[in-house]
PDB file of C-alpha atoms in Angstrom:
ATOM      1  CA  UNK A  29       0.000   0.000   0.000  1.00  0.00           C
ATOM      2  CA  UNK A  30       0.905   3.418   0.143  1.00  0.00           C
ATOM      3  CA  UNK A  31       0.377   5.121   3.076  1.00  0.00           C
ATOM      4  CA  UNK A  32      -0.332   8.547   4.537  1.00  0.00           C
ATOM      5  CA  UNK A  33       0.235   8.596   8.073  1.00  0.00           C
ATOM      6  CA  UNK A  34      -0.401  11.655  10.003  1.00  0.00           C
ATOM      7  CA  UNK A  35      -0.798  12.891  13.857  1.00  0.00           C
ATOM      8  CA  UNK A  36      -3.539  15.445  13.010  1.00  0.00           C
ATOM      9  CA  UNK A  37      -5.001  14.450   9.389  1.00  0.00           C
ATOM     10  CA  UNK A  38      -4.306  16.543   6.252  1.00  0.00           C
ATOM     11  CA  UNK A  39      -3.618  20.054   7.763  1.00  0.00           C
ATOM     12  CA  UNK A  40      -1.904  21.827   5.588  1.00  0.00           C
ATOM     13  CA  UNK A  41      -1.387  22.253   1.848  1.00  0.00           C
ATOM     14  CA  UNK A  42       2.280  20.072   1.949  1.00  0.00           C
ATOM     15  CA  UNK A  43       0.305  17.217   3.344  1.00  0.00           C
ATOM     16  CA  UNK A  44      -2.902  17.743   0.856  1.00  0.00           C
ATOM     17  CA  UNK A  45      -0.172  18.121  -1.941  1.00  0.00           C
ATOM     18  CA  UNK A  46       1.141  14.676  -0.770  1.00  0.00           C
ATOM     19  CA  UNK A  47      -1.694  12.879  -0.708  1.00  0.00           C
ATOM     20  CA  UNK A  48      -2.560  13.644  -4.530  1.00  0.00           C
ATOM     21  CA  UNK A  49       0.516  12.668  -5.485  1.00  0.00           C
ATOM     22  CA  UNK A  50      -0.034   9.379  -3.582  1.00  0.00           C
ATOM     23  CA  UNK A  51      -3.401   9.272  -5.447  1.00  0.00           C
ATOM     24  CA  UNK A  52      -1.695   9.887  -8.951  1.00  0.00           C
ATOM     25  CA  UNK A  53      -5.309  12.243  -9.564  1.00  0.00           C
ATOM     26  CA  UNK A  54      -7.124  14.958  -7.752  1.00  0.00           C
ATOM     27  CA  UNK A  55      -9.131  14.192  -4.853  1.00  0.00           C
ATOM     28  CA  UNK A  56     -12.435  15.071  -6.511  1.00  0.00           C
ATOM     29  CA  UNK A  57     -12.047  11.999  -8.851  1.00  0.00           C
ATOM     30  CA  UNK A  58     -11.339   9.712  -5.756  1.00  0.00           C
ATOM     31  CA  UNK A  59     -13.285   7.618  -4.457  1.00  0.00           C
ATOM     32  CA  UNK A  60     -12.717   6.944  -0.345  1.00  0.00           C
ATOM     33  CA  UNK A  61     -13.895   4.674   2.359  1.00  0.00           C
ATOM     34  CA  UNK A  62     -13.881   5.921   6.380  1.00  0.00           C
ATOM     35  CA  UNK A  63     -12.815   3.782   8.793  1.00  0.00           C
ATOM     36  CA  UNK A  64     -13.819   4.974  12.342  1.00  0.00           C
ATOM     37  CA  UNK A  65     -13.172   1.722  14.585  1.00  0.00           C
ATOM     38  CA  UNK A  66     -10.436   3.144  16.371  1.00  0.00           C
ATOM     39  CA  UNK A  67     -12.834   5.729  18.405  1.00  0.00           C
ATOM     40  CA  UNK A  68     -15.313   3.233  19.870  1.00  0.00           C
ATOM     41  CA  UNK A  69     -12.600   1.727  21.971  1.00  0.00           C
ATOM     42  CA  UNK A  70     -10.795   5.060  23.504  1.00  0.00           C
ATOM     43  CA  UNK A  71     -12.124   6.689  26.560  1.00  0.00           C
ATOM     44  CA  UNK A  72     -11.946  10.570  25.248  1.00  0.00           C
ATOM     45  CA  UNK A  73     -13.142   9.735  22.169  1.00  0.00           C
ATOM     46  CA  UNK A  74     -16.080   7.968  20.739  1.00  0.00           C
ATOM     47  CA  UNK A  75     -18.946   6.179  20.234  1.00  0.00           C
ATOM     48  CA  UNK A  76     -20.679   8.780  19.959  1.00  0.00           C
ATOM     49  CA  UNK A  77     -20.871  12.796  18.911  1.00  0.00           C
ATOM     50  CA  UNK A  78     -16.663  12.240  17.855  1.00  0.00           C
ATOM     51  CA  UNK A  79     -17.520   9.464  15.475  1.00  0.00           C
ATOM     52  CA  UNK A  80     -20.527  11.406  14.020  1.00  0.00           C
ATOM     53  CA  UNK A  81     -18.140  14.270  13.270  1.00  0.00           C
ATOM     54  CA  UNK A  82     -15.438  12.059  11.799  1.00  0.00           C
ATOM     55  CA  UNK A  83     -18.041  10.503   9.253  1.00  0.00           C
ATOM     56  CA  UNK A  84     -19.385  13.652   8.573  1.00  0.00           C
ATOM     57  CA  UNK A  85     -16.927  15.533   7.429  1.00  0.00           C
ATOM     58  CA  UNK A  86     -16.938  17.853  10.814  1.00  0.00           C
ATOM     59  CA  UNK A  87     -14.552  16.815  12.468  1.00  0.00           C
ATOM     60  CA  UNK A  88     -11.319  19.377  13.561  1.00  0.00           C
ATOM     61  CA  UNK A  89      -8.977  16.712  12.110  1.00  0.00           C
ATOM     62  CA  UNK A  90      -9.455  17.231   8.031  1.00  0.00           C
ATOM     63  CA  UNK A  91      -9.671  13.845   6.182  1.00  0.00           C
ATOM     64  CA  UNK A  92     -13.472  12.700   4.881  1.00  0.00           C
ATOM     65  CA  UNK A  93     -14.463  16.492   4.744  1.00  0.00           C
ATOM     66  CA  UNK A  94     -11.881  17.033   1.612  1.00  0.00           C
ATOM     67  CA  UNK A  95     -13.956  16.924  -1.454  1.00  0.00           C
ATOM     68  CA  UNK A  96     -13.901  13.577  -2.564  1.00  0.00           C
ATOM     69  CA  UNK A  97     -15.545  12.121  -5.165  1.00  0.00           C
ATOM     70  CA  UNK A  98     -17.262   9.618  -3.075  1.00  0.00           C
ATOM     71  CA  UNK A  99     -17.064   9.239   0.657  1.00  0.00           C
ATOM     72  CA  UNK A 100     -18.161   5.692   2.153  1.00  0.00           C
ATOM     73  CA  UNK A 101     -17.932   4.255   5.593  1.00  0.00           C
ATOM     74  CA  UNK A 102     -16.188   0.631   6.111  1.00  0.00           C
ATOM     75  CA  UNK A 103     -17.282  -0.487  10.261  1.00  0.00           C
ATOM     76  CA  UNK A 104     -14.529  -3.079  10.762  1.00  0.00           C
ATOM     77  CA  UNK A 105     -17.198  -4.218  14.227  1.00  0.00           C
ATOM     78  CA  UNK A 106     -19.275  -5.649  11.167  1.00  0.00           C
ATOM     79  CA  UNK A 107     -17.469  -7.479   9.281  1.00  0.00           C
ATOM     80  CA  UNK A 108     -17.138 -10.434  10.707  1.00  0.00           C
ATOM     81  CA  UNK A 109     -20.859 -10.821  10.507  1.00  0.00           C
ATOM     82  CA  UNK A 110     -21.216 -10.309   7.223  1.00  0.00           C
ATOM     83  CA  UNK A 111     -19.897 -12.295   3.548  1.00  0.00           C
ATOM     84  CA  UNK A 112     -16.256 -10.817   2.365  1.00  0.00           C
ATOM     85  CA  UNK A 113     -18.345 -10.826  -1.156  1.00  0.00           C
ATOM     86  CA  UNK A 114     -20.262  -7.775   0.136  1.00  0.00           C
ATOM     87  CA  UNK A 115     -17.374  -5.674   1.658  1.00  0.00           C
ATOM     88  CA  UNK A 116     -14.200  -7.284  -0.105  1.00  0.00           C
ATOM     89  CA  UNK A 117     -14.538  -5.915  -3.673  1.00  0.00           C
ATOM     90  CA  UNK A 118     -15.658  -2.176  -2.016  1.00  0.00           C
ATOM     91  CA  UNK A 119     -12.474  -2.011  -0.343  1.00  0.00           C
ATOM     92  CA  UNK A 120     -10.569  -3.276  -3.420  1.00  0.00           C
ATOM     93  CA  UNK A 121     -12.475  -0.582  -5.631  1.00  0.00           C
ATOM     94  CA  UNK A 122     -11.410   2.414  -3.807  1.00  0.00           C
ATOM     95  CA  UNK A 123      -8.765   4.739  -4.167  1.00  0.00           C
ATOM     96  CA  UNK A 124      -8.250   5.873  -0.364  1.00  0.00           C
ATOM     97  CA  UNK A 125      -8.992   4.673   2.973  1.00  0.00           C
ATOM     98  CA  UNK A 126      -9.210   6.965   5.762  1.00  0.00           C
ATOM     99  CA  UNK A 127      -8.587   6.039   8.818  1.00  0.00           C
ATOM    100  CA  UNK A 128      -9.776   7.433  12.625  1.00  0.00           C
ATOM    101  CA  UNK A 129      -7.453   7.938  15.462  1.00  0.00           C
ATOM    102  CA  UNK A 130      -8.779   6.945  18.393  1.00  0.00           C
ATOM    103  CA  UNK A 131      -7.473   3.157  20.271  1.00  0.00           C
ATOM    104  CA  UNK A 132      -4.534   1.468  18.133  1.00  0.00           C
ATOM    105  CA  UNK A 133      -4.968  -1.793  19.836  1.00  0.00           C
ATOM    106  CA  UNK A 134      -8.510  -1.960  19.205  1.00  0.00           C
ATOM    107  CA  UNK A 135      -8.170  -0.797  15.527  1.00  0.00           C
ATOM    108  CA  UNK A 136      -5.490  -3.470  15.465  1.00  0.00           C
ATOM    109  CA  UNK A 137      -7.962  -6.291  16.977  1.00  0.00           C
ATOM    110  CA  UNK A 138     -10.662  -5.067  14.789  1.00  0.00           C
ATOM    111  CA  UNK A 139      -8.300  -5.106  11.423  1.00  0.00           C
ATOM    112  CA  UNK A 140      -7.313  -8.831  12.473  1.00  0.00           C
ATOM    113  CA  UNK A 141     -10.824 -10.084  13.232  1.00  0.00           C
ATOM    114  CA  UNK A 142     -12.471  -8.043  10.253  1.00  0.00           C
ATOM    115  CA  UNK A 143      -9.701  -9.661   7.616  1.00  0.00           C
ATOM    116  CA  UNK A 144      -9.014  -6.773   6.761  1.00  0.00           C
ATOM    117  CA  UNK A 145      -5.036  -6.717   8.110  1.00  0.00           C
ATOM    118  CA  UNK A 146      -5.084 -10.255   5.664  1.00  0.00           C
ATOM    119  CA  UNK A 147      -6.254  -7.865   2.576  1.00  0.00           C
ATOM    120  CA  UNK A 148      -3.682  -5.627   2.996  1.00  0.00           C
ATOM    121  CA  UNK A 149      -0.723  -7.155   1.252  1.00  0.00           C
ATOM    122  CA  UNK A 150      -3.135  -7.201  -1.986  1.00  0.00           C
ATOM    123  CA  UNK A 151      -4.128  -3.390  -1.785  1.00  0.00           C
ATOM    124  CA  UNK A 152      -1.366  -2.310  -4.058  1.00  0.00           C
ATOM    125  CA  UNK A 153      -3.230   0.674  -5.810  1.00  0.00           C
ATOM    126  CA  UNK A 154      -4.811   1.498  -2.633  1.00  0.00           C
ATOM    127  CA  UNK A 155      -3.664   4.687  -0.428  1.00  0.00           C
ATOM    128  CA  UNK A 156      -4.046   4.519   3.580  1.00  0.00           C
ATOM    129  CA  UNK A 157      -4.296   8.003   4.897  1.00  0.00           C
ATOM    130  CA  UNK A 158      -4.211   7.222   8.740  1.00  0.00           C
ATOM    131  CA  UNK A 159      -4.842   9.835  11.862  1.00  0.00           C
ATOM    132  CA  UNK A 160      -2.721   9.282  15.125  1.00  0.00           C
ATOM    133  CA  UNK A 161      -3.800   5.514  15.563  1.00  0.00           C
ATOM    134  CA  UNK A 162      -5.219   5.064  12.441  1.00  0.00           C
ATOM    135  CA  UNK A 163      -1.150   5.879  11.326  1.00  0.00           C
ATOM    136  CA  UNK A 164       0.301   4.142  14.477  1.00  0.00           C
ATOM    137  CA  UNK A 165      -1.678   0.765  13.633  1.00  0.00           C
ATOM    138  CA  UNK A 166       0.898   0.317  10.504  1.00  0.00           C
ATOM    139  CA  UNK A 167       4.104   0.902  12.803  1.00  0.00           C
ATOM    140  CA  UNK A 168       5.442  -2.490  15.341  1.00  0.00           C
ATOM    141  CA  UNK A 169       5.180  -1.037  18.155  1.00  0.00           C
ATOM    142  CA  UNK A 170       3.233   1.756  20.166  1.00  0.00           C
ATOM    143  CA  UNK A 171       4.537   1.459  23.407  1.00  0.00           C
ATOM    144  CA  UNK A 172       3.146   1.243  27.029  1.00  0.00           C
ATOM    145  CA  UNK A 173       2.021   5.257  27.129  1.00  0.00           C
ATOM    146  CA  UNK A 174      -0.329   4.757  24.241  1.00  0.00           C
ATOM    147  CA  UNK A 175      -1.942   1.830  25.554  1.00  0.00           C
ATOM    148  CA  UNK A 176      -5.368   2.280  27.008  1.00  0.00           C
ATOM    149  CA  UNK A 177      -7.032  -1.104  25.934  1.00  0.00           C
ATOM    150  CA  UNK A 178      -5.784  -4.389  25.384  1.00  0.00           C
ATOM    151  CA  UNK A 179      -7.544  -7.349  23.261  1.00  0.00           C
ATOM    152  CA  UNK A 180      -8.315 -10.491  25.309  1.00  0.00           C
ATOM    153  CA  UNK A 181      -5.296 -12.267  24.354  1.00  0.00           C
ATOM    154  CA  UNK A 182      -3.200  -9.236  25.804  1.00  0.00           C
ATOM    155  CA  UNK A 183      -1.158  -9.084  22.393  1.00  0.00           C
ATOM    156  CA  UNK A 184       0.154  -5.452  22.000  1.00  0.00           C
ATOM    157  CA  UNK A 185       1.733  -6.273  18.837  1.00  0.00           C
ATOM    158  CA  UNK A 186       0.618  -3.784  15.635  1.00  0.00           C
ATOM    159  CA  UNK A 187       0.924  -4.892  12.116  1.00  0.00           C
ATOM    160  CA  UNK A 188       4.586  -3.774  11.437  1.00  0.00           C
ATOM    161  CA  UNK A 189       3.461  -3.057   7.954  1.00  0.00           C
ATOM    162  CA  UNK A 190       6.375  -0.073   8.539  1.00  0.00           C
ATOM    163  CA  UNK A 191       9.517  -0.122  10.199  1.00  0.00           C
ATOM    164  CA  UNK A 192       9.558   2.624  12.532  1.00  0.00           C
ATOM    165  CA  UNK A 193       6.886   3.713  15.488  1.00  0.00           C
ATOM    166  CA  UNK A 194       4.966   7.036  15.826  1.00  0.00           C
ATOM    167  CA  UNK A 195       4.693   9.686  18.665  1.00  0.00           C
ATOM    168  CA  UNK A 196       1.854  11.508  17.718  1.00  0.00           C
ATOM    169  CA  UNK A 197       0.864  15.348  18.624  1.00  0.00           C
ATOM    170  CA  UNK A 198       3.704  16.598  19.713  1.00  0.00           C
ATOM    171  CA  UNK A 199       3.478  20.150  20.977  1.00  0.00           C
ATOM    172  CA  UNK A 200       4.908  22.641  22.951  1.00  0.00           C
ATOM    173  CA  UNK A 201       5.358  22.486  26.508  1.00  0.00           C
ATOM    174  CA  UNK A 202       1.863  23.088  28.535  1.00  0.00           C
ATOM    175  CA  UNK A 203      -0.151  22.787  25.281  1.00  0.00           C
ATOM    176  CA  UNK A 204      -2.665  19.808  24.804  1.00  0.00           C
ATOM    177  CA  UNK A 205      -0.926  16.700  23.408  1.00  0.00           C
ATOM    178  CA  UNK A 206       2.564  15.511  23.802  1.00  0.00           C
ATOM    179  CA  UNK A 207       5.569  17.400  25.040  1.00  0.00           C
ATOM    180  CA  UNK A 208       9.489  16.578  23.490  1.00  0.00           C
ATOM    181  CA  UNK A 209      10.236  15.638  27.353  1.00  0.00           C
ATOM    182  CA  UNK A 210       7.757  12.927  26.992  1.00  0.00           C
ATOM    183  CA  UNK A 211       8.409  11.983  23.147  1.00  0.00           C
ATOM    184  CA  UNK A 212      11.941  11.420  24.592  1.00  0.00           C
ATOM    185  CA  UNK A 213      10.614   9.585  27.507  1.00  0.00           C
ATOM    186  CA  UNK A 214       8.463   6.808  25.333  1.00  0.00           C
ATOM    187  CA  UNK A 215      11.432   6.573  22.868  1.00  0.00           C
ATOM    188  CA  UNK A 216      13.256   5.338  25.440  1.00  0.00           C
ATOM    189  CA  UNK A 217      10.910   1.928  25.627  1.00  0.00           C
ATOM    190  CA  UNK A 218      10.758   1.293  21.761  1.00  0.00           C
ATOM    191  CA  UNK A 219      13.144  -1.101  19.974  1.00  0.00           C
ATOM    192  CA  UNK A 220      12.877   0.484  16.672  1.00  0.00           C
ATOM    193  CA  UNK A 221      13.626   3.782  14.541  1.00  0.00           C
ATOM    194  CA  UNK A 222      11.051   6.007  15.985  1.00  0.00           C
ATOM    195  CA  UNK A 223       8.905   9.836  14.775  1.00  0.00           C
ATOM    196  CA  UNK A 224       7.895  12.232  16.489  1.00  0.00           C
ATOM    197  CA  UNK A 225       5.644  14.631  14.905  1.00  0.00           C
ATOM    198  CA  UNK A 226       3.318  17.188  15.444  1.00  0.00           C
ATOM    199  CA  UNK A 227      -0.284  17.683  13.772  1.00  0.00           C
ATOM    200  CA  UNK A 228       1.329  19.680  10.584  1.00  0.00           C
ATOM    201  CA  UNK A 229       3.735  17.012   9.966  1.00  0.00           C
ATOM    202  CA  UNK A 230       3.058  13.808   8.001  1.00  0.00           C
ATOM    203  CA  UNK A 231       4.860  10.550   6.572  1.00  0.00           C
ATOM    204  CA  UNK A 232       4.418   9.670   3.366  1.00  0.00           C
ATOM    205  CA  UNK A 233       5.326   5.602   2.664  1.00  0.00           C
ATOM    206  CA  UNK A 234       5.662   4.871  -0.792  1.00  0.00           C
ATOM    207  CA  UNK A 235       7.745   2.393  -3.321  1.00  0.00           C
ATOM    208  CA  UNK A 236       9.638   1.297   0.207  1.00  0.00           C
ATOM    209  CA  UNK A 237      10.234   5.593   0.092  1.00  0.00           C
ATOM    210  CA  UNK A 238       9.905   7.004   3.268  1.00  0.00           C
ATOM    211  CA  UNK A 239       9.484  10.651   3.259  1.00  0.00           C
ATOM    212  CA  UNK A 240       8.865  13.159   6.434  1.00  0.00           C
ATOM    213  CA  UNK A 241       6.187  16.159   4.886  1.00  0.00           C
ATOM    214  CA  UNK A 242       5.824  18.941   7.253  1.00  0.00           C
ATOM    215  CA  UNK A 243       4.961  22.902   7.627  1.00  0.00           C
ATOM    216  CA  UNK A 244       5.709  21.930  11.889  1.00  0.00           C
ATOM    217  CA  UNK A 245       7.538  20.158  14.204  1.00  0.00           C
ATOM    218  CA  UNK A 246       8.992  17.148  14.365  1.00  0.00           C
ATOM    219  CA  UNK A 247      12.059  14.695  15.557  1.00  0.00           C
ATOM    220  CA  UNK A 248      13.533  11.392  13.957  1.00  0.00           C
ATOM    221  CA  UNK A 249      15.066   9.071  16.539  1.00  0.00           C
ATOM    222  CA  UNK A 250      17.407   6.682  14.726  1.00  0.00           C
ATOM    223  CA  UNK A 251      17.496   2.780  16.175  1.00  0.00           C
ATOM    224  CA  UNK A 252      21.108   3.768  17.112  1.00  0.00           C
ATOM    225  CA  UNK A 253      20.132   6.726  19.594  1.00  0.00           C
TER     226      UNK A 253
END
C-alpha cells in the first residue's frame, strides 16, 4: 500500500499536496472509504458525537471532509458478521482509505478479526491516509504510554506493515498533546527507529520511500540513539 500517516489528518497544503501525489489524480475523482473503529474503543473519544463528526466531514482533524468524489464508511465491528463478497470488492475498488485515530490496539484487533489486516498485502493501488492511531496501527510497536485497551489475548503487537513507530501530537510544553520531554521519555521503551511529529507534519510511505512532509515540528530518533 501506500500510506499517509499523520498525527492530526491533512492540515496543511504540503500534506494535501502529498496525498494527490499518492493518489496519482485529484481528490475530486477519488473515491474513499472511512474507517472509524479506532474511536469506539478510547475513553476521550467515541462512540458517539466524535464518530458522528469524523463521518461527517466535521470533524477538527481534516480527512473525509476534503472533497472527494465519493465518501463511504467501512465499520470493521461488522465485518465479521457479514460475507467478504459484500465488503471485499468495495475495499478493493477504492482509491483511499481513511482512517480514525482513536485506540490502536482496538483498531489493530478489529483489522485482524475483520480480515481486513489479511487484505492488505493485496491493496497495491490502494492509499491509507491514517490519523494518530489510524497511522500508528501500521508501525510495530506503540509502546506502554499509548496503551489504554488491550484485546483479550493481551497481544500489543501492531501490524509492522512499517519499520519505525509514531509519537503523535507533539506540541509545545503546557499545550494539549505531547511534550518533546515525553516523546523522549516513550522513545526510550521502543526497539525500533522512531517519529515524532506534530499535527502539521506527516509521513508519506511509498515504493519502500519514506518521506517526512511537514509545515511543523517534528524529531527522527534513529534505532542507534
Amino acid at each position: 500500500m501506500r500510506l499517509l500517516l499523520t498525527s492530526g489528518g491533512v492540515t496543511n497544503s504540503s500534506i494535501c499536496d502529498a496525498l494527490v501525489d499518492l493518489l496519482g489524480k485529484p481528490i475530486e475523482d477519488s473515491s474513499a472509504l472511512c474507517i472509524p473503529t479506532a474511536q469506539y474503543g478510547h475513553p476521550w473519544v467515541g462512540p458517539g458525537v466524535k464518530a458522528w463528526q469524523f463521518i461527517s466531514g466535521n470533524s477538527q482533524n481534516p480527512m473525509v471532509g476534503l472533497g472527494w468524489k465519493s465518501v463511504g464508511v467501512l465499520e470493521l465491528t461488522a465485518l465479521p458478521s457479514i460475507d467478504e463478497e459484500r465488503w471485499v470488492p468495495l475495499v478493493r475498488e477504492t482509491d483511499v482509505l481513511l482512517v480514525a485515530g482513536g485506540d490502536v490496539l482496538y483498531l489493530c484487533y478489529w483489522m485482524r478479526e475483520s480480515g481486513l489486516a489479511d487484505l492488505l498485502p493485496s491493496l497495491t493501488e490502494t492509499v491509507w491516509v491514517g490519523l494518530s492511531a489510524g497511522s500508528m496501527v501500521m508501525t510495530p510497536e506503540v509502546g506502554e504510554d499509548f496503551i489504554q485497551w488491550r484485546p483479550p489475548t493481551g497481544d500489543d503487537s501492531t501490524l509492522g506493515i512499517v519499520d519505525f513507530s509514531i509519537c503523535p501530537h507533539l506540541a509545545p510544553d503546557g499545550m494539549p498533546g505531547n511534550s518533546m520531554a515525553e516523546a523522549e521519555q516513550w522513545v526510550a521503551g521502543i526497539s525500533h527507529p522512531a517519529y515524532a511529529m506534530d499535527d502539521q507534519t506527516a509521513i508519506k510511505v511509498a515504493d519502500g520511500t519514506v518521506e517526512v512532509v511537514s509545515e511543523g515540528n517534528w524529531k527522527h530518533f534513529p534505532r542507534d540513539r
